[in-house]
Amino acid sequence: MTIDHLILALKHRFPESRLTTDPMRCFALGTDASFYRLTPKLVVAVETEAELSFLLIQAQLCQVPVTFRAAGTSLSGQAVTDSVLVVLTDEWRGCRIDPLGERVHLQPNLIGADINQRLKPFGRKIGPDPASIGSCKVGGIVANNASGMCCGTRHNSYHTLAGMRIVLADGSIIDSRDPVSIAEFRSTHECFLDKLSELSVDLKANTALAERVRHKYRLKNTTGYGLNALLDFDDPINMLTHLMVGSEGTLGFISEVSLNTVPDWPHRASIMVGFDDLDLCARAVTALRSCPVDAVELLDRRAIESVAHMPGLPDFARQIPPEGGVLLVDVRAEMADALTGHCDQVMATLDHFTEGWRSTGFTRDSLRIAQYWNLRKGTFPAVGAMRATGTTVIIEDVAFPVERLAEGVAALQALFDRHGYTEAIIFGHALEGNLHFVFTQSFEEATEVARYDAFMQDIAEVVAGTLGGSLKAEHGTGRNMAPFVVKEWGADAYGLMKRIKQVFDPAGILNPGVILNDDPKAHIQHLKALPAADPIIDTCIECGFCEPVCPSRDLTLTPRQRITLYRELQRQSRNEGVNPAWQKAFNYQGIDTCAATGLCEVRCPVGINTGELVLSLRKRNNHRFDRLARFLSRHFATLATLVRGGLWTAQGMQRVAGAQRLERYSAAIRRLSGGRTPLWPATTPGAARPVYAPTRQSRPADLDTVVYWAACVTQVMGPALGDGRQPVPAAALSVLRKAGLAVVVPQPTRGLCCGQPFHSKGHVEVAEQQRRELVDELWEVSSGGRFPVLADTSPCSLRVRTQAEARGIQFYDSVDFIDRFLLDRLAIQPEPGRVAVHTTCSVQKQGIEASFQRVLNAVTPQWVQPEGMACCGFAGDKGFSQPELNASSLRHLAGSVGDCLYGISTSRTCEIGLSQHSGLTYFSLFEVLDRQSVHPD
């Protein structure tokens, strides 16, 4: 039987919208963070456990392989397939926290950082802390036995596991936390459990192998299956659940997991210590293992050089000899006094080494600590950003016995030089002997593939053979290290692993080729090409860190998928020619439904703004409208007047027909037109009056003067029908007067605009001209930058801020202006009820979130920010022209803010969509501040 038979069977159970066979969509969805490329023939979005069970039963009958995917941030090729790829819908995001937060029960589609945010009120966190925790999901964390900088082996998924619910290859389900489920499973799967017990007996009988297993798991080790489960437990149910940890989807599906949490201490200090040679550095690491430290990170000299341009690097680190290195030590405690004691203990330990090292001393300053750790986190992207176009970045992780750490570093550096990887760097979790090394590799030529193969053969020999280490410490075996499992473990252990696979998956349908692979060349097959496409995105490593903040991630494509497809389209254009169906689909999925707010850049480790690529493509597609754009920009004041007239007319129609009915009518017309006409939401505002103020020349002697630039959107858009709002400029002027500030306003007759409406359509030159004119006017009206300038709309602030500040203008968004100038000037009566908050993309990109939170704490201390809604997707006018983008991004909003009184945002257009999809009225920050403040008497 074939995959076509499977698809036919699944159509009886799944809606076709959750069965993807379109080649372009499969290509995009099949991408993960590894350097392997396989394109699935079918992608199934599973909504329930029953659906998954049905799918596995049918896959068994049809003998079709199945691969599970969570976030696709794994690095070793364990989440790619050319068969069936299973992904999860939002129905798999359940989270239950025990009353004291000491245990958490999780479904697999939750992002790790979101779990920690929910645990924060309890002062707890999950143990694993991988670098990808802001994007990776709990299913992948557990299935890869991920760890990280602080958790070591003690707090990884294996050692914090409290229970698990599993769907096995035969479709059966067991919940190890439920006695009834266990009893039923023992009855129906007695043979299965007996075989696990037999494996345990055989391993324990082989005393030499048993001792080897115990030794291997004193290190970080994710190579092969977790044989320690056969030694650590007598009950085969516990063996089963712990074998699932790190099994990479080859033994079953984890549908829910219970983890014991660990303390998240509030007090923290960090220190950087430089050593003249790595042997001394390694001896210091060994000594620090007896100290109360949370993390000890090692950077070799080449890694230090890769981040020498970043702030915070101490001078002594720049002078470390080639054989030297730096340790970054992190210490945490529940109380400040305890932190002092921990720091003293670390310094006393270091003082035993009389020479050959220097340090910064401990700091508790959060900014300095952030700089130190940004240096550590910046090593990987530093290599990625400097690599040649067409090459990929490979990050491997190995582990050595700590006492052989210096030998390990030296051996790796020698292999880099032998194989010509002169750019390679080493960093890692020294406390566990866990080192990462990063290098760049091209797979375009056979000689380059052969070089990589020879390098990996030598790595396996040195790490697993000579130094007795782990070939995979925390990134999972995947396809990359599968051919070397037998090298590390030996034939007896490898035979046990094969027997484990046979017990769980006798038909071999679960992720074949991953973890166990008898093909000695499997690691150099299906290598991913990264062809040159555009300088904007050529440095992309397809890690997927950008995906959680993308508003179109569940509608069409994520930034990673846009880049993946654009690369493929460029490859096609240079070879067989672009597939017309792919190009047409990409125009909608890749270009039209991209919000282009650039929030992906904030998450990208190499700083790629996929929105810039999309804007360049819009420029190419919309060039025929350049003349119209120039005409409208020259008559912008008239255009604003016409838009006000249109809003006034539309609100009149709302009064007659009803706002909700008009929205339904516009939606029906949009459907009939094939999406060519806009949606008119019921929350669309009416017309606002332009802001006029007496023309006056600010004098150098004037005190307490501010220039207030009301963005064109707030001067055009007023309150919506029946929403109880006031125009944003009216609220802003009221607050400024309460604060006793003199206000200067640029005149609206000038038609000032930051250019954002034109920029978002790809009319870059027109937008830039408008921005220059605006900055010139602000320079003039602020008396040459003498007086601060306040902008009331965050997207416009972001558009202008850098150019204004470069000109010498004191430029502020409403958020940081209120924080710096107004909180101390006003008597604020805080809102006692819960208030929903949307932090706009532009606030995040300006780096003023801390200011926003301070203002919210003063004005609405019971504020809440819904999880997983980084960008609302309204994107200026996308809420009208592509309303499905806004709807998809905010589909969970109403359920998250039902107990809130109202909402707050700092973008007038975002507030349209937020109000539409939440059932609340979203106000501007100035409106709320005006309501909650009075002039201090």
Coordinates of N, CA, C and O in Angstrom, one line a residue, residues 114 135 167 302 395 439 441 475 507 564 622 625 679 843:
D114 N 7.0 30.4 27.3 CA 5.7 30.7 27.8 C 5.3 29.9 29.1 O 4.6 30.4 30.0
S135 N 11.5 29.7 21.4 CA 10.8 29.2 20.2 C 10.5 27.7 20.3 O 9.4 27.2 19.8
V167 N 1.1 8.1 23.1 CA 0.4 7.4 22.1 C 1.5 6.6 21.4 O 2.5 7.1 20.8
R302 N 39.1 32.1 19.9 CA 38.4 32.4 18.6 C 37.0 32.9 18.9 O 36.5 33.7 18.1
I395 N 26.3 23.7 14.0 CA 26.7 23.8 15.4 C 26.6 22.3 15.9 O 25.5 21.7 15.9
F439 N 30.9 26.0 12.9 CA 31.7 26.3 11.7 C 30.8 26.4 10.5 O 29.6 26.1 10.6
Q441 N 30.0 25.6 6.4 CA 30.2 24.5 5.5 C 29.4 24.7 4.3 O 28.2 25.0 4.3
H475 N 21.8 18.1 21.8 CA 21.1 18.5 20.6 C 20.4 17.3 19.9 O 19.7 17.4 18.9
A507 N 7.1 -2.3 13.3 CA 6.9 -2.1 11.8 C 7.9 -1.0 11.3 O 8.0 -0.8 10.1
T564 N 12.7 30.3 3.0 CA 12.9 29.0 2.4 C 12.3 28.9 0.9 O 13.0 28.5 0.0
N622 N 4.7 46.7 -7.3 CA 3.9 47.9 -7.4 C 4.5 49.1 -8.1 O 4.0 50.2 -7.9
F625 N 2.6 51.9 -9.9 CA 1.8 52.9 -9.1 C 2.7 54.0 -8.5 O 2.3 54.8 -7.8
L679 N -12.6 44.7 3.9 CA -13.6 44.5 5.0 C -13.7 45.9 5.7 O -12.7 46.6 5.9
V843 N 6.8 49.3 19.6 CA 7.3 49.5 21.0 C 8.4 48.5 21.2 O 9.5 48.8 21.8

